[in-house]
CSV table of C-alpha atoms and ligand atoms in Angstrom, one decimal:
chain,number,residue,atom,x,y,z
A,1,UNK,CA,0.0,0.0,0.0
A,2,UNK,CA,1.5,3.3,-1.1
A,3,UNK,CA,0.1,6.1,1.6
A,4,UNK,CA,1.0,9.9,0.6
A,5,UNK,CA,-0.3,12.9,1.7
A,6,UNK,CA,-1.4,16.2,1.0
A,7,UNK,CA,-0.6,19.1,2.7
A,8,UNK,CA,-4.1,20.5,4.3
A,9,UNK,CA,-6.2,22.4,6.8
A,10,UNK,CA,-6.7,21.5,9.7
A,11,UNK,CA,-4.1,18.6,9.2
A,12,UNK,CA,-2.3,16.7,6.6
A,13,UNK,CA,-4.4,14.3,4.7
A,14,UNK,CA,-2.9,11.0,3.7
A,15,UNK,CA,-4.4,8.8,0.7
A,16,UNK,CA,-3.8,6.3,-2.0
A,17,UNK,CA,-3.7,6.9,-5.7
A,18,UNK,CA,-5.4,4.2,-6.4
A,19,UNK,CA,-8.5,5.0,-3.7
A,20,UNK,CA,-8.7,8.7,-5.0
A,21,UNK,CA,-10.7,10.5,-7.4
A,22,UNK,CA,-11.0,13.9,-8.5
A,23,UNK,CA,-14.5,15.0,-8.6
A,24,UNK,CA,-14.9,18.5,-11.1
A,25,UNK,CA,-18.1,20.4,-10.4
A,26,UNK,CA,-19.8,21.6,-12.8
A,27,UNK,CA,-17.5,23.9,-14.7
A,28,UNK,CA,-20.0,24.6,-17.1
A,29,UNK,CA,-20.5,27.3,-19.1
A,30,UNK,CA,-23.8,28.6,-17.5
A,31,UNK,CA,-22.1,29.2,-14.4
A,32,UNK,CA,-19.0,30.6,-15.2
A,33,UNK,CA,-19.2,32.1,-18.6
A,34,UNK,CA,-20.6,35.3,-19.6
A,35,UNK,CA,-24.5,35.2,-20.5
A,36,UNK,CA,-25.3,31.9,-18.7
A,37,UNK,CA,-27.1,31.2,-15.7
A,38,UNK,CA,-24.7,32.8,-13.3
A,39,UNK,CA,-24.8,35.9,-14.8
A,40,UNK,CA,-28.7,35.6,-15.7
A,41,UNK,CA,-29.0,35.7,-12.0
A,42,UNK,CA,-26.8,39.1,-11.9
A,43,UNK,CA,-23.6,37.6,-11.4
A,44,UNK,CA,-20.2,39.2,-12.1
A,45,UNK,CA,-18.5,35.0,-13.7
A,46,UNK,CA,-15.1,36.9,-13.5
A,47,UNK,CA,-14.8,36.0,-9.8
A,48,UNK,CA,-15.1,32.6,-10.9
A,49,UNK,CA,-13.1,32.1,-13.9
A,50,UNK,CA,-10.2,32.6,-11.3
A,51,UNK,CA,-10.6,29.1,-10.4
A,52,UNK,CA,-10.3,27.8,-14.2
A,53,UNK,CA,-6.2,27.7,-14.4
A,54,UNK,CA,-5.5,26.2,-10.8
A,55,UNK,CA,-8.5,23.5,-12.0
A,56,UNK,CA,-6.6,22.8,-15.5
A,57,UNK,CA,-3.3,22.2,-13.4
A,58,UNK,CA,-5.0,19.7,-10.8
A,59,UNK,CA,-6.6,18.3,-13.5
A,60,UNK,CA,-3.8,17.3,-15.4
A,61,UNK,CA,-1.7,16.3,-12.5
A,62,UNK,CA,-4.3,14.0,-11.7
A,63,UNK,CA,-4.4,12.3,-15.3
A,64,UNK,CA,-0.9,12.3,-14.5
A,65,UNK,CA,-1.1,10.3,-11.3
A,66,UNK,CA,-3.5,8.1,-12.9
A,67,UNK,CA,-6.6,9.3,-10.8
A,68,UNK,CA,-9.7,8.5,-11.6
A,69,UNK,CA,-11.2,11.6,-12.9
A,70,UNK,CA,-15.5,12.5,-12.9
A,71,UNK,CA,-16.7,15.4,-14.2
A,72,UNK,CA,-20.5,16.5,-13.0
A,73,UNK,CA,-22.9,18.9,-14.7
A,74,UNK,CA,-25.9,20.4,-13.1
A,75,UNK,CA,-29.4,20.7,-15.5
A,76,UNK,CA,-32.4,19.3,-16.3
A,77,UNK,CA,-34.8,17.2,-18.6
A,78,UNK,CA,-35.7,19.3,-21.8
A,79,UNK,CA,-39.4,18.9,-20.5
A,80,UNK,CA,-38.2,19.8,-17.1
A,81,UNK,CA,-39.8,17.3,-15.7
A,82,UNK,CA,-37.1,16.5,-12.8
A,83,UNK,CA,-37.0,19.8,-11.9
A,84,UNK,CA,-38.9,20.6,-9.2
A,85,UNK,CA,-41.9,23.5,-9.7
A,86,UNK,CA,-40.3,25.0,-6.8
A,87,UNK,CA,-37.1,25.9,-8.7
A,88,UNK,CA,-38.5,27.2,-11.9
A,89,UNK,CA,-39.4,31.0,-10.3
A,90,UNK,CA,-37.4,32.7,-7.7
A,91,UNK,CA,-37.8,36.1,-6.2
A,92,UNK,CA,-40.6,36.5,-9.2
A,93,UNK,CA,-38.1,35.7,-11.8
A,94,UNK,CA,-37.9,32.7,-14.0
A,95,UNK,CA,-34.1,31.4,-14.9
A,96,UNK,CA,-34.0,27.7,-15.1
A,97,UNK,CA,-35.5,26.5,-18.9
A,98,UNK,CA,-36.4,30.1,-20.1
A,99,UNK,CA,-33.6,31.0,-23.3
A,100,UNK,CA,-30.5,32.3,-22.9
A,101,UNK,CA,-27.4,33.7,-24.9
A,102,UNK,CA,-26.4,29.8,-25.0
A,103,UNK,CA,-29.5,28.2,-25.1
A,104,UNK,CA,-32.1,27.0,-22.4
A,105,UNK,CA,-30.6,27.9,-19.3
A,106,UNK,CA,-29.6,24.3,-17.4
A,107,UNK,CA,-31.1,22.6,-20.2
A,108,UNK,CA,-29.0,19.3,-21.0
A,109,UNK,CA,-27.9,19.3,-24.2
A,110,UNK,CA,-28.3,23.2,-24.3
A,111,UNK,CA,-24.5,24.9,-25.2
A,112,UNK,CA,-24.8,27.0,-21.6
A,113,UNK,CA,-25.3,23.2,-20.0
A,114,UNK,CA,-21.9,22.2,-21.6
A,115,UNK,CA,-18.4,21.8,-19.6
A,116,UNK,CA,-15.8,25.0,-20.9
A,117,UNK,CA,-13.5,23.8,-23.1
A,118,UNK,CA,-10.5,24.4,-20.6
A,119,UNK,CA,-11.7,21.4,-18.5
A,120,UNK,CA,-13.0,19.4,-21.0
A,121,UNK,CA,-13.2,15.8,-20.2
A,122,UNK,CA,-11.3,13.0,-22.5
A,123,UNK,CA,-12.3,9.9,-23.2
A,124,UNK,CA,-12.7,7.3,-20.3
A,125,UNK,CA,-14.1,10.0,-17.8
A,126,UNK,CA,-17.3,9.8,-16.6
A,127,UNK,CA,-19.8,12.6,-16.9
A,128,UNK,CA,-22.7,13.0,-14.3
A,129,UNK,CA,-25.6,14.7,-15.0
A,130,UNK,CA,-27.0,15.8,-12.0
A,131,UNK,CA,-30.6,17.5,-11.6
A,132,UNK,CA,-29.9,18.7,-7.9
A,133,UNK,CA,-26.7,20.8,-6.1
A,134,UNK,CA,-25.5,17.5,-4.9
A,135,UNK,CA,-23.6,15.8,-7.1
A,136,UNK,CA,-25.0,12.6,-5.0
A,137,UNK,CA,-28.8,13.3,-5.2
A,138,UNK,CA,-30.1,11.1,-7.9
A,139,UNK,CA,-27.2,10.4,-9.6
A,140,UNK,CA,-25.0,7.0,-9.8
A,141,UNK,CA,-22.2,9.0,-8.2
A,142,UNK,CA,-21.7,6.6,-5.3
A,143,UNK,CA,-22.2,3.6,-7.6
A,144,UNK,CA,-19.3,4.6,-9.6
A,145,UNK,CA,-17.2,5.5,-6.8
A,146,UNK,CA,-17.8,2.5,-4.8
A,147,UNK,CA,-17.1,-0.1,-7.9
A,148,UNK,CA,-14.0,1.8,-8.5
A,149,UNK,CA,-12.8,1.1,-4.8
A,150,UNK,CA,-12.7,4.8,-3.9
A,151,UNK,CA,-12.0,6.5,-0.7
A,152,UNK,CA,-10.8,9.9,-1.3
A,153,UNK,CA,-11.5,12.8,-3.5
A,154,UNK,CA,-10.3,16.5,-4.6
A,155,UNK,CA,-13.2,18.3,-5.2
A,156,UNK,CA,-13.2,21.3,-7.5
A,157,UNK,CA,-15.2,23.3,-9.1
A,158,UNK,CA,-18.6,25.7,-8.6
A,159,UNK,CA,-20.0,27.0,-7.0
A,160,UNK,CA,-18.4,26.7,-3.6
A,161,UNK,CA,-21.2,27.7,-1.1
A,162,UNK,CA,-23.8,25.6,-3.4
A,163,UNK,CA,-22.7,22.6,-5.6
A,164,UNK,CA,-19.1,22.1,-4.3
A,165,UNK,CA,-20.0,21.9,-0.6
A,166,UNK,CA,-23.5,20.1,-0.7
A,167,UNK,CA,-21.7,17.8,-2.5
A,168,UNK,CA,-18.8,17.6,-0.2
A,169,UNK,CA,-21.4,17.2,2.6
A,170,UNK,CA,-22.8,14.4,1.1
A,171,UNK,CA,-20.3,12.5,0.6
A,172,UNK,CA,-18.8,12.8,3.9
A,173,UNK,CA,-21.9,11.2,5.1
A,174,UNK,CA,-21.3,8.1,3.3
A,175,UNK,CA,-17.9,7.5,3.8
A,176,UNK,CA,-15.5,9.6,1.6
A,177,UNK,CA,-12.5,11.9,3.0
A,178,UNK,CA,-12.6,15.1,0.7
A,179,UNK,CA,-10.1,17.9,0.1
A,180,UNK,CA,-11.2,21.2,-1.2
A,181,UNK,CA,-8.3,23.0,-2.7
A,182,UNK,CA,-9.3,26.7,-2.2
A,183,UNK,CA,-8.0,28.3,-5.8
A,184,UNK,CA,-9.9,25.5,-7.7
A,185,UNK,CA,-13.0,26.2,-6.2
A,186,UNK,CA,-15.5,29.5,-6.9
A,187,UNK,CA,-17.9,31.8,-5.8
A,188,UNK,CA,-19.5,34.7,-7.0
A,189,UNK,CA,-19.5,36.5,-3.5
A,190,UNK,CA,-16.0,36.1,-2.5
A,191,UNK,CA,-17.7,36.2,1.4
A,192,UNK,CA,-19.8,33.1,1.0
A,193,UNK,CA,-16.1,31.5,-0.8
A,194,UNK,CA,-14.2,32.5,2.3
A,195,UNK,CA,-17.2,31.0,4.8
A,196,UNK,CA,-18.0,28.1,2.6
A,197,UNK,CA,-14.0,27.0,3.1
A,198,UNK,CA,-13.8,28.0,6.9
A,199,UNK,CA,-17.1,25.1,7.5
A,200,UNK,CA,-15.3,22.6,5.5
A,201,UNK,CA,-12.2,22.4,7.8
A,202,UNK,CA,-13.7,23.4,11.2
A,203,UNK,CA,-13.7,21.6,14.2
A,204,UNK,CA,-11.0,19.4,13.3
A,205,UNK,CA,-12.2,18.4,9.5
A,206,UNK,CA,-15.8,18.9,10.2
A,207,UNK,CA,-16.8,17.1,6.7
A,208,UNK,CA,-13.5,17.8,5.1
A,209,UNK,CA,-10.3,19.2,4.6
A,210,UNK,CA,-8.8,22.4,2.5
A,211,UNK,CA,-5.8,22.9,0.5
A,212,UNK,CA,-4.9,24.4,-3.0
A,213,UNK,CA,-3.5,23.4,-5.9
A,214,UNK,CA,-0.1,23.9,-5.3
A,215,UNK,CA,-0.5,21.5,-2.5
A,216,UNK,CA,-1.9,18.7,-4.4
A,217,UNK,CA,0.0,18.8,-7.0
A,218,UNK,CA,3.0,18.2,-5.1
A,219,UNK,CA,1.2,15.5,-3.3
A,220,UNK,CA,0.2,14.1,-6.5
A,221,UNK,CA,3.9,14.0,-7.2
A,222,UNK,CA,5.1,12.5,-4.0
B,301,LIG,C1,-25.7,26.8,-8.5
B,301,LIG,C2,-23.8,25.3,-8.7
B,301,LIG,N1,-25.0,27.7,-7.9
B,301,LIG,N2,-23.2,24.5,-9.5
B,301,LIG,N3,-25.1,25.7,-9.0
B,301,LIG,O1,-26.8,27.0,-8.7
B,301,LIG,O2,-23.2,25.7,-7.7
């Protein structure tokens, strides 16, 4: 068994290649670039797109290493009929289905619903289409994680206060030690980033642990 770590908040974490994935979060183009969903919603996506080059750099350290590597995209039927009524109008708006610059906004198969180009995934990686903020909620997420024997994953991606720590949350629950490095992940208030992080690692590793890219690359490299 070949144990490495990574450096991390509130302590080191150690892990396997082989029991470690890296989980990207929907780094689609709805969310972080301009005229999809994000910014439908009044978002500035420039405070996101910061995360794109420390992403690309874990990324391919992790093909690298051998990881395995899951890519996760949030959106719905084209007949919306897994989103919940609930979702569809908020604060008197309507966002989720109504057309966009790229499309029907968190429509699959809709351009805005696509992963940017930077993070593209190659062939062999799965892609989960998730119709929740979880990346666990009615997906086969744990199914593939489980039949690939895994234990441990990097978690990147957006948005950090929504999709990046429900999902983290979840999978804590059922079993999995994740690590949030800080530069890979995004917000569009950089308050909610800063708090979103500070949960993650409190109270000794609460339901995770942070780090950044530097720091997993390098553990990566070991
Ligand atoms: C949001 C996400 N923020 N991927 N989705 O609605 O964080």
């Amino acid at each position: 068994m070949v144990k490495k770590e990574f450096r991390a908040e509130p302590f080191p974490l150690a892990y396997e290649a082989k029991s470690t994935a890296l989980v990207m979060i929907d780094m689609q183009r709805d969310f972080v670039e301009p005229g999809g969903f994000g910014e439908a919603l009044g978002n500035d996506v420039s405070l996101v797109r910061s995360a794109i080059k420390p992403c690309e750099k874990v990324l391919a350290e992790a093909r690298k290493a051998g990881l395995l590597v899951i890519h996760t995209r949030e959106g719905h039927r084209a007949d919306l009929a897994d989103c919940p009524p609930a979702k569809l109008t908020r604060g008197g708006k309507t966002f989720i289905g109504t057309n966009g610059p790229m499309g029907r906004i968190l429509v699959r198969g809709s351009k805005g619903h696509d992963l940017i180009p930077e993070l593209y995934p190659i062939a062999g990686e799965p892609v989960v289409d998730k119709p929740g903020k979880g990346a666990f909620y009615q997906t086969d997420l744990h199914l593939l994680l489980q039949n690939a024997g895994i234990k441990t994953l990097i978690v990147c991606g957006v948005t950090t206060e929504v999709c990046v720590t429900t999902t983290v949350r979840e999978a804590n629950d059922r079993g999995y030690e994740c690590i949030v490095p800080s530069d890979c992940v995004g917000s569009y208030f950089p308050e909610f980033q800063q708090a979103a992080l500070a949960m993650i690692k409190a109270q000794g590793a609460i339901f995770g642990w942070v780090s950044d890219s530097n720091a997993i690359v390098e553990g990566l490299k070991g």
